[in-house]
C-alpha positions as a LaTeX table, in Angstrom:
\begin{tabular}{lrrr}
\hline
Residue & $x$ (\AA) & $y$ (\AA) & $z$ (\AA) \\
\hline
Unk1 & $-34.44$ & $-7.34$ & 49.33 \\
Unk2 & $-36.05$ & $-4.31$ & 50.69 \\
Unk3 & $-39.25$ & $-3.51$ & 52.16 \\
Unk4 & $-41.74$ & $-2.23$ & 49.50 \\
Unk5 & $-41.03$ & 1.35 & 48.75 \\
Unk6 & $-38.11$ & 1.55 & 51.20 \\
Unk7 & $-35.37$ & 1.69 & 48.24 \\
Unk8 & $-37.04$ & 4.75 & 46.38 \\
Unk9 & $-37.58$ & 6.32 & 49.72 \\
Unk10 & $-33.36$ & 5.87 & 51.04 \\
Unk11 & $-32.93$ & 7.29 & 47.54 \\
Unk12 & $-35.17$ & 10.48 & 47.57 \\
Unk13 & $-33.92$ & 11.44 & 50.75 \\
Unk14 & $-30.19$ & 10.94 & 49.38 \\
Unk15 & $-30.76$ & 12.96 & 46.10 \\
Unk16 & $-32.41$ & 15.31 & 48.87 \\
Unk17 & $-29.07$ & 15.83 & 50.92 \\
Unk18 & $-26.52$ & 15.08 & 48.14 \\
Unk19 & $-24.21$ & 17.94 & 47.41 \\
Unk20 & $-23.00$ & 17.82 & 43.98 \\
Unk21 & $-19.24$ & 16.83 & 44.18 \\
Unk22 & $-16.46$ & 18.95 & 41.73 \\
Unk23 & $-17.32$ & 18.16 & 37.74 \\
Unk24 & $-13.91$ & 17.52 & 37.29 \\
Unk25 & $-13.37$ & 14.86 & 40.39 \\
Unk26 & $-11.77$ & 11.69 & 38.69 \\
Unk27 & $-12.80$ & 9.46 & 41.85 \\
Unk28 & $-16.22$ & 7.65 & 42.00 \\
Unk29 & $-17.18$ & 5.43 & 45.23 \\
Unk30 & $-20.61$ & 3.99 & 44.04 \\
Unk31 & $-20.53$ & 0.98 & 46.76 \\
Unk32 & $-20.66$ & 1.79 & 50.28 \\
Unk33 & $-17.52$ & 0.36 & 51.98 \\
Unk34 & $-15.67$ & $-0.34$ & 48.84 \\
Unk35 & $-12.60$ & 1.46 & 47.32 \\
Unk36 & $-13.51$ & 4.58 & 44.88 \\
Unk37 & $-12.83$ & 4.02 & 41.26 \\
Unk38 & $-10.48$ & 6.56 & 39.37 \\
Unk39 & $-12.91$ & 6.83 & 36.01 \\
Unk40 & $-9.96$ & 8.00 & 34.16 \\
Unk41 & $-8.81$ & 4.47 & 33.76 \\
Unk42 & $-12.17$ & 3.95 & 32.02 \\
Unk43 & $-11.99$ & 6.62 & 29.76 \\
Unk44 & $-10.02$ & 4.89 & 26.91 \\
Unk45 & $-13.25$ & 2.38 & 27.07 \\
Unk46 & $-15.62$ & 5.42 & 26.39 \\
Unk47 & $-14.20$ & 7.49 & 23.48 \\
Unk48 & $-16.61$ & 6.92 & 21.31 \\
Unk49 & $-19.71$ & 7.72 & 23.91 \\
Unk50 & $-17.71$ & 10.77 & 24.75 \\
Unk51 & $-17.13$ & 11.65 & 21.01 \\
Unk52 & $-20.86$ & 11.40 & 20.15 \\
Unk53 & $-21.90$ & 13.54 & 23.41 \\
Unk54 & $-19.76$ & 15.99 & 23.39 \\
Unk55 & $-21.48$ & 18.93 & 21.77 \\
Unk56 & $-23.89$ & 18.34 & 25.06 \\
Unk57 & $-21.49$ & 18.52 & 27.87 \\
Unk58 & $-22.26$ & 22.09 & 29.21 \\
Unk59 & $-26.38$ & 21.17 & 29.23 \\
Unk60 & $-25.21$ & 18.10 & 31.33 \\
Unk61 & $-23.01$ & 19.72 & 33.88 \\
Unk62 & $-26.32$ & 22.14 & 34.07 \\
Unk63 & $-28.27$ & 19.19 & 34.56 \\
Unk64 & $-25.73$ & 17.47 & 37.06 \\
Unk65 & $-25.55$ & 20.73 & 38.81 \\
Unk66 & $-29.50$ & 21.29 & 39.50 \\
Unk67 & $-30.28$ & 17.91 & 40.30 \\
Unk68 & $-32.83$ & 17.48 & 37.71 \\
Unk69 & $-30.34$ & 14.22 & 36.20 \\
Unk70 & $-30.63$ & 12.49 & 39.34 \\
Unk71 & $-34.14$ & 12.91 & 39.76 \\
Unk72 & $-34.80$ & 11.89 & 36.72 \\
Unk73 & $-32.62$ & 9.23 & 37.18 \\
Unk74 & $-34.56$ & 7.82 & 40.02 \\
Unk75 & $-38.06$ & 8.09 & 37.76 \\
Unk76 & $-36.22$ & 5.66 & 35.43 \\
Unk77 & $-35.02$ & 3.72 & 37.94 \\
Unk78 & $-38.44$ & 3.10 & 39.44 \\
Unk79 & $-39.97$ & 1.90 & 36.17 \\
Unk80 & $-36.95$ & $-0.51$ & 35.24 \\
Unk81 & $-37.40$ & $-2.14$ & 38.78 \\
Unk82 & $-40.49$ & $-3.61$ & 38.06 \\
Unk83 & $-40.84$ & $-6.16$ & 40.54 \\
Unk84 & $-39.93$ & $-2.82$ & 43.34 \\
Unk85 & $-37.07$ & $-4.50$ & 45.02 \\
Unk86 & $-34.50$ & $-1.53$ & 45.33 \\
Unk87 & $-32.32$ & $-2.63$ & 42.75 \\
Unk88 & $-31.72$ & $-3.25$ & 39.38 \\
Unk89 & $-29.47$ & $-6.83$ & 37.97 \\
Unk90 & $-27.39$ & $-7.74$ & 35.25 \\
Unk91 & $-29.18$ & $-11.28$ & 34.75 \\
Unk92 & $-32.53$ & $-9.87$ & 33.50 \\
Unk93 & $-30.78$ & $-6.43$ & 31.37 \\
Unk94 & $-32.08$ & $-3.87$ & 33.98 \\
Unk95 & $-29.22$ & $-2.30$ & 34.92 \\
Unk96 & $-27.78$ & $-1.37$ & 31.14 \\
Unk97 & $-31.89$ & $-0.43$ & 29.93 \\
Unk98 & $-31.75$ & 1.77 & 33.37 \\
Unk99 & $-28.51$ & 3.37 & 31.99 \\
Unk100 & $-29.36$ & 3.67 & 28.68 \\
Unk101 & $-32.92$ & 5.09 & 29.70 \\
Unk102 & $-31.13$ & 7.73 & 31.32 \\
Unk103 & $-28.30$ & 8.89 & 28.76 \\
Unk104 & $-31.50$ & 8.98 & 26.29 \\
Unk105 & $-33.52$ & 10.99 & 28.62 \\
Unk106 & $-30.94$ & 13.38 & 28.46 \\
Unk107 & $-30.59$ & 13.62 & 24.85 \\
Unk108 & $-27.58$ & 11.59 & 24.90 \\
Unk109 & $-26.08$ & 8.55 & 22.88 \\
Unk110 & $-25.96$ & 5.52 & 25.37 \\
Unk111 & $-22.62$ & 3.38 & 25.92 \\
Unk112 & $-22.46$ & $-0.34$ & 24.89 \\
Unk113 & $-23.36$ & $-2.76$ & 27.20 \\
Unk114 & $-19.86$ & $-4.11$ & 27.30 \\
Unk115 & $-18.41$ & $-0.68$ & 28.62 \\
Unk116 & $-20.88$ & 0.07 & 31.32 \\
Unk117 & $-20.45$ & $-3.55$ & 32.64 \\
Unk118 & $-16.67$ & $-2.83$ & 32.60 \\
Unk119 & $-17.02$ & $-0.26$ & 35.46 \\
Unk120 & $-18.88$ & $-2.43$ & 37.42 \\
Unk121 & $-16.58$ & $-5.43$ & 37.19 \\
Unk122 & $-14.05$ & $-3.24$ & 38.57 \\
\hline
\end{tabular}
């Protein structure tokens, strides 16, 4: 567990450095030290996510590419973690209302449950 307020802070000073990696990058590394995932073996698991966004996928990359996602991201993510610990778990639905939060944010249609826990059981 983090100090109060140290989680939000790490991650407004790394949505302050980030540089915004290639769109069409197939590689994610969301845990430090760990192997990056190829998302491509996911995609069969998000057709129908992908399918019901896709008319928004140029307003996205805009949004990916000015930052405003993230930083809305991290607005969400500071509400969902309620209890301020610096991260969101499985056991009390945090993580998949975070994700969902943000997809509808966006304008989007959210994934299941099931897939987004697929990519982190990878």
């Amino acid at each position: 567990v983090l100090p109060p307020g140290r989680g939000i802070r790490l991650a407004q000073e790394w949505i302050n450095s980030y540089q915004v990696p290639l769109l069409s990058q197939t590689r994610l590394a969301y845990t430090p030290g760990a192997p990056p995932l190829d998302i491509t073996n996911f995609s069969g698991h998000f057709t129908h996510t992908a399918d019901a966004n896709a008319n928004n996928i140029q307003r996205i990359k805009s949004s990916l590419e000015n930052m405003s996602l993230l930083k809305g991201a991290l607005e969400i993510f500071q509400h969902c973690d309620r209890e301020r610990k610096g991260y969101l778990t499985w056991e009390h639905g945090e993580v998949y209302v975070f994700i969902s939060k943000v997809f509808e944010q966006q304008g989007l249609v959210p994934p299941a449950q099931e897939q987004i826990r697929s990519l982190f059981q990878a």
